[in-house]
């Protein structure tokens, strides 16, 4: 069954997805970090490797570190390869996400998150979240079916005017549809691409303290080409491959794998709370 019992279901599907997204992926030639990104804090905890084609983010008692894209985008297929901290790491948060106001994290804004919440055992927890001109609250959590500390895996966000899809290695793990016509909210602001590692023990670990004897905690990132439309440049145009009609919804094979992930690995969704159906219109269509 593979690691955590799912891998045997995926190889043929991954082949299909590679074919389906080949027109997007083929233009992902290697670029250096500094071409599209800048370090935002923790300069002395940020390390360029391989001539800048890979970076390492480090967290210890003194600081974490983070980076962001140089410009904001209005749609795209954003992906990056990550390898997560390998040591006992409850409370250590590693992120890859989109954010409309990265220099001002408070208040209402747009945001689309991959948040890895560290580990206190064999299972790594991934939380995803979506903010849409508000304060979020749309968390979903799943247990990864592989060990993300052993090798790089590809984490991607497809964002167009119809849907946001979170992918891991080409496998859809969450879909957020645009229900604004039914009173829902949907990200529409210019969003930057960001990554970070930080101490989230009071928020992410249920009160467990970071074990600083295991520091430094190190996360590696690579693939720094950005497949996005700079905000304001007709970002809904179907000239962009991520906006074409076949990206407006999952195809049947993608839907099958998505249902498998939801059934076996998602263990919390905000829409499971009855009150969410009043607060979040999209929950009425789940």
PDB file of C-alpha atoms in Angstrom:
ATOM      1  CA  UNK A   1       0.000   0.000   0.000  1.00  0.00           C
ATOM      2  CA  UNK A   2       2.986   2.331   0.245  1.00  0.00           C
ATOM      3  CA  UNK A   3       3.820   4.819   2.988  1.00  0.00           C
ATOM      4  CA  UNK A   4       0.646   5.356   5.080  1.00  0.00           C
ATOM      5  CA  UNK A   5      -1.278   3.191   2.627  1.00  0.00           C
ATOM      6  CA  UNK A   6      -2.062   5.440  -0.340  1.00  0.00           C
ATOM      7  CA  UNK A   7       0.862   5.524  -2.738  1.00  0.00           C
ATOM      8  CA  UNK A   8      -0.244   2.436  -4.673  1.00  0.00           C
ATOM      9  CA  UNK A   9      -3.350   4.318  -5.813  1.00  0.00           C
ATOM     10  CA  UNK A  10      -1.490   7.256  -7.277  1.00  0.00           C
ATOM     11  CA  UNK A  11       1.170   6.389  -9.908  1.00  0.00           C
ATOM     12  CA  UNK A  12      -1.151   6.064 -12.940  1.00  0.00           C
ATOM     13  CA  UNK A  13      -3.019   9.182 -11.899  1.00  0.00           C
ATOM     14  CA  UNK A  14       0.208  11.150 -11.603  1.00  0.00           C
ATOM     15  CA  UNK A  15       1.071  10.148 -15.178  1.00  0.00           C
ATOM     16  CA  UNK A  16      -2.296  11.513 -16.307  1.00  0.00           C
ATOM     17  CA  UNK A  17      -1.758  14.760 -14.440  1.00  0.00           C
ATOM     18  CA  UNK A  18       1.689  15.230 -15.892  1.00  0.00           C
ATOM     19  CA  UNK A  19       0.174  14.901 -19.353  1.00  0.00           C
ATOM     20  CA  UNK A  20      -2.718  17.197 -18.420  1.00  0.00           C
ATOM     21  CA  UNK A  21      -0.479  19.935 -17.050  1.00  0.00           C
ATOM     22  CA  UNK A  22       2.494  19.469 -19.369  1.00  0.00           C
ATOM     23  CA  UNK A  23       1.904  22.784 -21.123  1.00  0.00           C
ATOM     24  CA  UNK A  24       2.281  24.540 -17.784  1.00  0.00           C
ATOM     25  CA  UNK A  25       5.126  22.468 -16.402  1.00  0.00           C
ATOM     26  CA  UNK A  26       7.253  22.500 -19.553  1.00  0.00           C
ATOM     27  CA  UNK A  27       8.062  26.189 -19.092  1.00  0.00           C
ATOM     28  CA  UNK A  28       9.379  25.682 -15.562  1.00  0.00           C
ATOM     29  CA  UNK A  29      13.042  26.000 -16.416  1.00  0.00           C
ATOM     30  CA  UNK A  30      15.367  26.510 -13.490  1.00  0.00           C
ATOM     31  CA  UNK A  31      15.805  30.067 -12.248  1.00  0.00           C
ATOM     32  CA  UNK A  32      17.609  31.470  -9.242  1.00  0.00           C
ATOM     33  CA  UNK A  33      15.870  32.654  -6.092  1.00  0.00           C
ATOM     34  CA  UNK A  34      16.949  36.289  -6.482  1.00  0.00           C
ATOM     35  CA  UNK A  35      15.293  36.616  -9.871  1.00  0.00           C
ATOM     36  CA  UNK A  36      11.772  36.599  -8.402  1.00  0.00           C
ATOM     37  CA  UNK A  37      12.111  36.767  -4.603  1.00  0.00           C
ATOM     38  CA  UNK A  38      13.592  38.796  -1.740  1.00  0.00           C
ATOM     39  CA  UNK A  39      14.315  37.850   1.887  1.00  0.00           C
ATOM     40  CA  UNK A  40      11.957  39.688   4.236  1.00  0.00           C
ATOM     41  CA  UNK A  41      13.458  38.944   7.651  1.00  0.00           C
ATOM     42  CA  UNK A  42      16.035  36.727   9.329  1.00  0.00           C
ATOM     43  CA  UNK A  43      18.770  37.339   6.769  1.00  0.00           C
ATOM     44  CA  UNK A  44      21.295  35.446   8.897  1.00  0.00           C
ATOM     45  CA  UNK A  45      18.979  32.404   8.995  1.00  0.00           C
ATOM     46  CA  UNK A  46      18.546  32.286   5.224  1.00  0.00           C
ATOM     47  CA  UNK A  47      21.045  30.354   3.064  1.00  0.00           C
ATOM     48  CA  UNK A  48      21.381  30.116  -0.715  1.00  0.00           C
ATOM     49  CA  UNK A  49      22.494  26.734  -2.041  1.00  0.00           C
ATOM     50  CA  UNK A  50      23.420  25.506  -5.496  1.00  0.00           C
ATOM     51  CA  UNK A  51      24.236  28.990  -6.721  1.00  0.00           C
ATOM     52  CA  UNK A  52      20.819  30.230  -5.616  1.00  0.00           C
ATOM     53  CA  UNK A  53      18.725  27.484  -7.241  1.00  0.00           C
ATOM     54  CA  UNK A  54      17.827  26.180  -3.771  1.00  0.00           C
ATOM     55  CA  UNK A  55      17.470  27.940  -0.409  1.00  0.00           C
ATOM     56  CA  UNK A  56      17.422  26.777   3.184  1.00  0.00           C
ATOM     57  CA  UNK A  57      15.370  28.478   5.901  1.00  0.00           C
ATOM     58  CA  UNK A  58      16.509  27.945   9.473  1.00  0.00           C
ATOM     59  CA  UNK A  59      14.758  28.404  12.826  1.00  0.00           C
ATOM     60  CA  UNK A  60      16.359  28.586  16.272  1.00  0.00           C
ATOM     61  CA  UNK A  61      15.624  30.458  19.504  1.00  0.00           C
ATOM     62  CA  UNK A  62      16.924  33.686  18.022  1.00  0.00           C
ATOM     63  CA  UNK A  63      14.851  33.847  14.851  1.00  0.00           C
ATOM     64  CA  UNK A  64      13.186  32.239  11.900  1.00  0.00           C
ATOM     65  CA  UNK A  65      13.218  33.650   8.401  1.00  0.00           C
ATOM     66  CA  UNK A  66      11.012  34.281   5.393  1.00  0.00           C
ATOM     67  CA  UNK A  67      10.845  35.514   1.800  1.00  0.00           C
ATOM     68  CA  UNK A  68       8.339  36.955  -0.656  1.00  0.00           C
ATOM     69  CA  UNK A  69       7.981  37.550  -4.372  1.00  0.00           C
ATOM     70  CA  UNK A  70       8.982  40.921  -5.760  1.00  0.00           C
ATOM     71  CA  UNK A  71       5.539  41.596  -7.245  1.00  0.00           C
ATOM     72  CA  UNK A  72       1.913  40.595  -6.697  1.00  0.00           C
ATOM     73  CA  UNK A  73      -0.142  38.388  -9.002  1.00  0.00           C
ATOM     74  CA  UNK A  74      -3.787  38.166 -10.060  1.00  0.00           C
ATOM     75  CA  UNK A  75      -3.968  34.498 -11.100  1.00  0.00           C
ATOM     76  CA  UNK A  76      -1.574  31.641 -11.718  1.00  0.00           C
ATOM     77  CA  UNK A  77      -0.334  28.136 -11.180  1.00  0.00           C
ATOM     78  CA  UNK A  78       2.103  28.635  -8.308  1.00  0.00           C
ATOM     79  CA  UNK A  79       4.267  25.745  -7.247  1.00  0.00           C
ATOM     80  CA  UNK A  80       7.411  25.112  -5.278  1.00  0.00           C
ATOM     81  CA  UNK A  81       9.302  22.064  -4.061  1.00  0.00           C
ATOM     82  CA  UNK A  82       9.818  21.784  -0.291  1.00  0.00           C
ATOM     83  CA  UNK A  83      11.639  19.434   2.034  1.00  0.00           C
ATOM     84  CA  UNK A  84      10.498  19.914   5.629  1.00  0.00           C
ATOM     85  CA  UNK A  85      12.479  19.944   8.893  1.00  0.00           C
ATOM     86  CA  UNK A  86      13.561  16.405   9.710  1.00  0.00           C
ATOM     87  CA  UNK A  87      13.876  16.631  13.473  1.00  0.00           C
ATOM     88  CA  UNK A  88      11.255  16.330  16.223  1.00  0.00           C
ATOM     89  CA  UNK A  89       9.429  19.588  15.551  1.00  0.00           C
ATOM     90  CA  UNK A  90       6.080  20.207  17.282  1.00  0.00           C
ATOM     91  CA  UNK A  91       5.309  23.926  17.137  1.00  0.00           C
ATOM     92  CA  UNK A  92       7.586  24.574  14.160  1.00  0.00           C
ATOM     93  CA  UNK A  93       5.558  26.013  11.286  1.00  0.00           C
ATOM     94  CA  UNK A  94       6.843  25.868   7.707  1.00  0.00           C
ATOM     95  CA  UNK A  95       4.795  27.693   5.075  1.00  0.00           C
ATOM     96  CA  UNK A  96       4.287  28.256   1.376  1.00  0.00           C
ATOM     97  CA  UNK A  97       1.437  30.640   0.576  1.00  0.00           C
ATOM     98  CA  UNK A  98      -0.081  33.591  -1.255  1.00  0.00           C
ATOM     99  CA  UNK A  99      -0.863  36.841   0.604  1.00  0.00           C
ATOM    100  CA  UNK A 100      -2.271  40.179  -0.523  1.00  0.00           C
ATOM    101  CA  UNK A 101      -0.488  42.349   2.063  1.00  0.00           C
ATOM    102  CA  UNK A 102       2.648  40.499   3.188  1.00  0.00           C
ATOM    103  CA  UNK A 103       4.078  43.520   5.022  1.00  0.00           C
ATOM    104  CA  UNK A 104       0.902  43.935   7.116  1.00  0.00           C
ATOM    105  CA  UNK A 105      -0.412  40.571   8.307  1.00  0.00           C
ATOM    106  CA  UNK A 106      -3.240  41.988  10.404  1.00  0.00           C
ATOM    107  CA  UNK A 107      -6.768  42.856   9.338  1.00  0.00           C
ATOM    108  CA  UNK A 108      -8.828  41.741   6.365  1.00  0.00           C
ATOM    109  CA  UNK A 109      -6.912  40.512   3.347  1.00  0.00           C
ATOM    110  CA  UNK A 110      -6.694  37.704   0.769  1.00  0.00           C
ATOM    111  CA  UNK A 111      -4.525  34.669   1.507  1.00  0.00           C
ATOM    112  CA  UNK A 112      -4.123  31.044   0.359  1.00  0.00           C
ATOM    113  CA  UNK A 113      -2.006  28.857   2.660  1.00  0.00           C
ATOM    114  CA  UNK A 114       0.005  25.685   2.879  1.00  0.00           C
ATOM    115  CA  UNK A 115       0.970  25.526   6.584  1.00  0.00           C
ATOM    116  CA  UNK A 116       2.976  22.521   7.820  1.00  0.00           C
ATOM    117  CA  UNK A 117       2.533  22.236  11.570  1.00  0.00           C
ATOM    118  CA  UNK A 118       5.542  20.184  12.569  1.00  0.00           C
ATOM    119  CA  UNK A 119       5.613  16.662  13.915  1.00  0.00           C
ATOM    120  CA  UNK A 120       5.602  14.827  17.216  1.00  0.00           C
ATOM    121  CA  UNK A 121       5.649  11.388  15.656  1.00  0.00           C
ATOM    122  CA  UNK A 122       5.454   9.696  12.239  1.00  0.00           C
ATOM    123  CA  UNK A 123       2.626  11.864  10.833  1.00  0.00           C
ATOM    124  CA  UNK A 124       3.112  15.380   9.506  1.00  0.00           C
ATOM    125  CA  UNK A 125       0.076  17.654   9.670  1.00  0.00           C
ATOM    126  CA  UNK A 126      -0.776  20.003   6.811  1.00  0.00           C
ATOM    127  CA  UNK A 127      -3.234  22.838   7.350  1.00  0.00           C
ATOM    128  CA  UNK A 128      -4.661  24.778   4.433  1.00  0.00           C
ATOM    129  CA  UNK A 129      -6.590  28.010   4.762  1.00  0.00           C
ATOM    130  CA  UNK A 130      -8.238  30.620   2.537  1.00  0.00           C
ATOM    131  CA  UNK A 131      -8.821  34.302   3.344  1.00  0.00           C
ATOM    132  CA  UNK A 132     -11.111  36.357   1.095  1.00  0.00           C
ATOM    133  CA  UNK A 133     -11.128  40.002   2.120  1.00  0.00           C
ATOM    134  CA  UNK A 134     -11.634  38.809   5.691  1.00  0.00           C
ATOM    135  CA  UNK A 135      -9.872  37.041   8.575  1.00  0.00           C
ATOM    136  CA  UNK A 136      -9.977  33.515   7.230  1.00  0.00           C
ATOM    137  CA  UNK A 137     -11.286  30.758   9.455  1.00  0.00           C
ATOM    138  CA  UNK A 138     -11.537  28.308   6.532  1.00  0.00           C
ATOM    139  CA  UNK A 139      -9.043  25.778   7.877  1.00  0.00           C
ATOM    140  CA  UNK A 140      -8.782  22.194   6.732  1.00  0.00           C
ATOM    141  CA  UNK A 141      -6.283  19.707   8.131  1.00  0.00           C
ATOM    142  CA  UNK A 142      -4.968  16.446   6.743  1.00  0.00           C
ATOM    143  CA  UNK A 143      -2.336  13.870   7.614  1.00  0.00           C
ATOM    144  CA  UNK A 144       0.216  13.470   4.839  1.00  0.00           C
ATOM    145  CA  UNK A 145       0.513   9.978   3.323  1.00  0.00           C
ATOM    146  CA  UNK A 146       4.301  10.279   2.925  1.00  0.00           C
ATOM    147  CA  UNK A 147       7.254  11.526   4.959  1.00  0.00           C
ATOM    148  CA  UNK A 148       7.879  15.097   3.688  1.00  0.00           C
ATOM    149  CA  UNK A 149      11.221  15.302   5.489  1.00  0.00           C
ATOM    150  CA  UNK A 150      13.009  12.683   3.362  1.00  0.00           C
ATOM    151  CA  UNK A 151      12.789  14.266  -0.078  1.00  0.00           C
ATOM    152  CA  UNK A 152      11.397  17.233  -1.986  1.00  0.00           C
ATOM    153  CA  UNK A 153       7.701  17.216  -2.888  1.00  0.00           C
ATOM    154  CA  UNK A 154       5.832  19.608  -5.144  1.00  0.00           C
ATOM    155  CA  UNK A 155       3.186  21.848  -3.543  1.00  0.00           C
ATOM    156  CA  UNK A 156       1.050  23.880  -5.918  1.00  0.00           C
ATOM    157  CA  UNK A 157      -1.819  26.360  -5.919  1.00  0.00           C
ATOM    158  CA  UNK A 158      -3.973  26.818  -9.011  1.00  0.00           C
ATOM    159  CA  UNK A 159      -5.825  30.154  -8.751  1.00  0.00           C
ATOM    160  CA  UNK A 160      -8.158  31.415 -11.431  1.00  0.00           C
ATOM    161  CA  UNK A 161     -11.532  33.155 -11.389  1.00  0.00           C
ATOM    162  CA  UNK A 162     -13.381  29.820 -11.072  1.00  0.00           C
ATOM    163  CA  UNK A 163     -11.527  27.864  -8.415  1.00  0.00           C
ATOM    164  CA  UNK A 164      -8.497  27.506  -6.191  1.00  0.00           C
ATOM    165  CA  UNK A 165      -7.003  24.017  -6.092  1.00  0.00           C
ATOM    166  CA  UNK A 166      -4.261  22.848  -3.732  1.00  0.00           C
ATOM    167  CA  UNK A 167      -2.062  20.076  -5.159  1.00  0.00           C
ATOM    168  CA  UNK A 168       0.625  17.829  -3.687  1.00  0.00           C
ATOM    169  CA  UNK A 169       2.753  16.140  -6.346  1.00  0.00           C
ATOM    170  CA  UNK A 170      -0.070  16.778  -8.820  1.00  0.00           C
ATOM    171  CA  UNK A 171      -2.758  15.283  -6.553  1.00  0.00           C
ATOM    172  CA  UNK A 172      -5.636  17.643  -5.645  1.00  0.00           C
ATOM    173  CA  UNK A 173      -6.085  17.834  -1.873  1.00  0.00           C
ATOM    174  CA  UNK A 174      -8.457  20.797  -1.582  1.00  0.00           C
ATOM    175  CA  UNK A 175     -10.798  22.738  -3.866  1.00  0.00           C
ATOM    176  CA  UNK A 176     -12.220  26.182  -3.085  1.00  0.00           C
ATOM    177  CA  UNK A 177     -14.800  27.294  -5.645  1.00  0.00           C
ATOM    178  CA  UNK A 178     -15.794  30.836  -6.531  1.00  0.00           C
ATOM    179  CA  UNK A 179     -19.322  31.247  -5.122  1.00  0.00           C
ATOM    180  CA  UNK A 180     -19.443  35.044  -5.148  1.00  0.00           C
ATOM    181  CA  UNK A 181     -22.574  34.891  -7.310  1.00  0.00           C
ATOM    182  CA  UNK A 182     -24.226  33.069  -4.398  1.00  0.00           C
ATOM    183  CA  UNK A 183     -23.033  35.469  -1.727  1.00  0.00           C
ATOM    184  CA  UNK A 184     -19.689  33.822  -1.011  1.00  0.00           C
ATOM    185  CA  UNK A 185     -16.251  35.396  -0.813  1.00  0.00           C
ATOM    186  CA  UNK A 186     -13.293  34.724  -3.093  1.00  0.00           C
ATOM    187  CA  UNK A 187      -9.725  36.100  -3.242  1.00  0.00           C
ATOM    188  CA  UNK A 188      -9.433  38.879  -5.812  1.00  0.00           C
ATOM    189  CA  UNK A 189      -6.601  41.133  -4.615  1.00  0.00           C
ATOM    190  CA  UNK A 190      -3.010  41.126  -5.845  1.00  0.00           C
ATOM    191  CA  UNK A 191      -1.248  38.354  -3.938  1.00  0.00           C
ATOM    192  CA  UNK A 192       2.456  37.825  -3.364  1.00  0.00           C
ATOM    193  CA  UNK A 193       4.132  34.407  -3.077  1.00  0.00           C
ATOM    194  CA  UNK A 194       5.770  33.751   0.300  1.00  0.00           C
ATOM    195  CA  UNK A 195       7.613  31.140   2.330  1.00  0.00           C
ATOM    196  CA  UNK A 196       8.713  31.075   5.953  1.00  0.00           C
ATOM    197  CA  UNK A 197       9.676  29.047   9.002  1.00  0.00           C
ATOM    198  CA  UNK A 198       8.663  30.283  12.437  1.00  0.00           C
ATOM    199  CA  UNK A 199       7.848  29.390  16.039  1.00  0.00           C
ATOM    200  CA  UNK A 200       4.120  28.699  16.191  1.00  0.00           C
ATOM    201  CA  UNK A 201       4.035  26.652  19.380  1.00  0.00           C
ATOM    202  CA  UNK A 202       1.148  28.550  20.990  1.00  0.00           C
ATOM    203  CA  UNK A 203      -0.942  28.291  17.824  1.00  0.00           C
ATOM    204  CA  UNK A 204       0.051  25.169  15.939  1.00  0.00           C
ATOM    205  CA  UNK A 205       0.917  22.478  18.457  1.00  0.00           C
ATOM    206  CA  UNK A 206      -1.861  22.452  21.017  1.00  0.00           C
ATOM    207  CA  UNK A 207       0.361  24.073  23.605  1.00  0.00           C
ATOM    208  CA  UNK A 208       3.415  21.855  23.055  1.00  0.00           C
ATOM    209  CA  UNK A 209       6.672  23.722  23.364  1.00  0.00           C
ATOM    210  CA  UNK A 210       9.306  23.693  20.673  1.00  0.00           C
ATOM    211  CA  UNK A 211      12.141  21.395  21.670  1.00  0.00           C
ATOM    212  CA  UNK A 212      15.015  23.798  21.116  1.00  0.00           C
ATOM    213  CA  UNK A 213      17.552  21.066  21.794  1.00  0.00           C
ATOM    214  CA  UNK A 214      16.672  19.859  18.278  1.00  0.00           C
ATOM    215  CA  UNK A 215      17.423  23.260  16.701  1.00  0.00           C
ATOM    216  CA  UNK A 216      18.227  24.471  14.162  1.00  0.00           C
ATOM    217  CA  UNK A 217      15.122  23.377  12.282  1.00  0.00           C
ATOM    218  CA  UNK A 218      15.749  23.632   8.552  1.00  0.00           C
ATOM    219  CA  UNK A 219      13.404  23.661   5.570  1.00  0.00           C
ATOM    220  CA  UNK A 220      14.617  23.623   1.977  1.00  0.00           C
ATOM    221  CA  UNK A 221      12.866  25.221  -1.018  1.00  0.00           C
ATOM    222  CA  UNK A 222      13.516  25.112  -4.736  1.00  0.00           C
ATOM    223  CA  UNK A 223      11.844  25.900  -8.106  1.00  0.00           C
ATOM    224  CA  UNK A 224      11.662  29.684  -8.157  1.00  0.00           C
ATOM    225  CA  UNK A 225      10.088  30.363 -11.525  1.00  0.00           C
ATOM    226  CA  UNK A 226       6.637  31.921 -10.985  1.00  0.00           C
ATOM    227  CA  UNK A 227       3.840  30.959 -13.381  1.00  0.00           C
ATOM    228  CA  UNK A 228       1.528  33.867 -12.626  1.00  0.00           C
ATOM    229  CA  UNK A 229      -0.115  36.917 -14.163  1.00  0.00           C
ATOM    230  CA  UNK A 230       1.215  40.201 -12.702  1.00  0.00           C
ATOM    231  CA  UNK A 231      -1.793  41.874 -11.125  1.00  0.00           C
ATOM    232  CA  UNK A 232      -3.709  44.257 -13.399  1.00  0.00           C
ATOM    233  CA  UNK A 233      -2.721  42.595 -16.686  1.00  0.00           C
ATOM    234  CA  UNK A 234      -6.102  41.048 -17.669  1.00  0.00           C
ATOM    235  CA  UNK A 235      -5.418  38.123 -15.344  1.00  0.00           C
ATOM    236  CA  UNK A 236      -8.675  36.352 -16.268  1.00  0.00           C
ATOM    237  CA  UNK A 237      -7.553  35.977 -19.883  1.00  0.00           C
ATOM    238  CA  UNK A 238      -7.705  32.459 -21.286  1.00  0.00           C
ATOM    239  CA  UNK A 239      -4.421  33.192 -23.001  1.00  0.00           C
ATOM    240  CA  UNK A 240      -2.953  31.980 -19.699  1.00  0.00           C
ATOM    241  CA  UNK A 241      -2.939  28.184 -19.494  1.00  0.00           C
ATOM    242  CA  UNK A 242      -4.175  28.183 -15.891  1.00  0.00           C
ATOM    243  CA  UNK A 243      -7.322  30.057 -16.985  1.00  0.00           C
ATOM    244  CA  UNK A 244      -8.401  27.762 -19.811  1.00  0.00           C
ATOM    245  CA  UNK A 245     -11.779  26.019 -19.545  1.00  0.00           C
ATOM    246  CA  UNK A 246     -10.269  22.656 -18.566  1.00  0.00           C
ATOM    247  CA  UNK A 247      -8.938  24.251 -15.345  1.00  0.00           C
ATOM    248  CA  UNK A 248     -12.338  25.534 -14.188  1.00  0.00           C
ATOM    249  CA  UNK A 249     -13.166  22.250 -12.472  1.00  0.00           C
ATOM    250  CA  UNK A 250     -11.545  18.925 -11.696  1.00  0.00           C
ATOM    251  CA  UNK A 251     -11.779  16.308 -14.384  1.00  0.00           C
ATOM    252  CA  UNK A 252     -13.231  12.881 -13.425  1.00  0.00           C
ATOM    253  CA  UNK A 253      -9.851  11.295 -12.643  1.00  0.00           C
ATOM    254  CA  UNK A 254      -8.798  14.264 -10.529  1.00  0.00           C
ATOM    255  CA  UNK A 255     -12.152  14.167  -8.737  1.00  0.00           C
ATOM    256  CA  UNK A 256     -11.687  10.484  -7.923  1.00  0.00           C
ATOM    257  CA  UNK A 257      -8.306  11.097  -6.308  1.00  0.00           C
ATOM    258  CA  UNK A 258      -9.625  14.164  -4.493  1.00  0.00           C
ATOM    259  CA  UNK A 259     -12.421  12.089  -2.962  1.00  0.00           C
ATOM    260  CA  UNK A 260      -9.882   9.486  -1.869  1.00  0.00           C
ATOM    261  CA  UNK A 261      -7.774  12.122  -0.106  1.00  0.00           C
ATOM    262  CA  UNK A 262     -10.825  13.618   1.605  1.00  0.00           C
ATOM    263  CA  UNK A 263     -11.990  10.203   2.780  1.00  0.00           C
ATOM    264  CA  UNK A 264      -8.666   8.844   4.037  1.00  0.00           C
ATOM    265  CA  UNK A 265      -6.573  11.823   5.118  1.00  0.00           C
ATOM    266  CA  UNK A 266      -8.616  14.962   5.792  1.00  0.00           C
ATOM    267  CA  UNK A 267      -9.631  14.863   9.451  1.00  0.00           C
ATOM    268  CA  UNK A 268     -10.891  18.423   9.996  1.00  0.00           C
ATOM    269  CA  UNK A 269     -12.795  20.909   7.840  1.00  0.00           C
ATOM    270  CA  UNK A 270     -14.330  24.178   8.965  1.00  0.00           C
ATOM    271  CA  UNK A 271     -17.554  23.345   7.124  1.00  0.00           C
ATOM    272  CA  UNK A 272     -18.120  20.436   9.551  1.00  0.00           C
ATOM    273  CA  UNK A 273     -19.147  23.083  12.087  1.00  0.00           C
ATOM    274  CA  UNK A 274     -22.900  23.779  11.655  1.00  0.00           C
ATOM    275  CA  UNK A 275     -22.326  27.475  12.390  1.00  0.00           C
ATOM    276  CA  UNK A 276     -19.973  27.693   9.406  1.00  0.00           C
ATOM    277  CA  UNK A 277     -22.898  27.218   7.051  1.00  0.00           C
ATOM    278  CA  UNK A 278     -24.164  30.613   8.135  1.00  0.00           C
ATOM    279  CA  UNK A 279     -20.772  32.322   8.233  1.00  0.00           C
ATOM    280  CA  UNK A 280     -19.352  30.859   5.014  1.00  0.00           C
ATOM    281  CA  UNK A 281     -21.739  30.578   2.071  1.00  0.00           C
ATOM    282  CA  UNK A 282     -19.520  28.065   0.264  1.00  0.00           C
ATOM    283  CA  UNK A 283     -20.242  25.497   2.987  1.00  0.00           C
ATOM    284  CA  UNK A 284     -23.821  25.292   1.690  1.00  0.00           C
ATOM    285  CA  UNK A 285     -22.466  23.765  -1.522  1.00  0.00           C
ATOM    286  CA  UNK A 286     -20.072  21.252   0.052  1.00  0.00           C
TER     287      UNK A 286
END
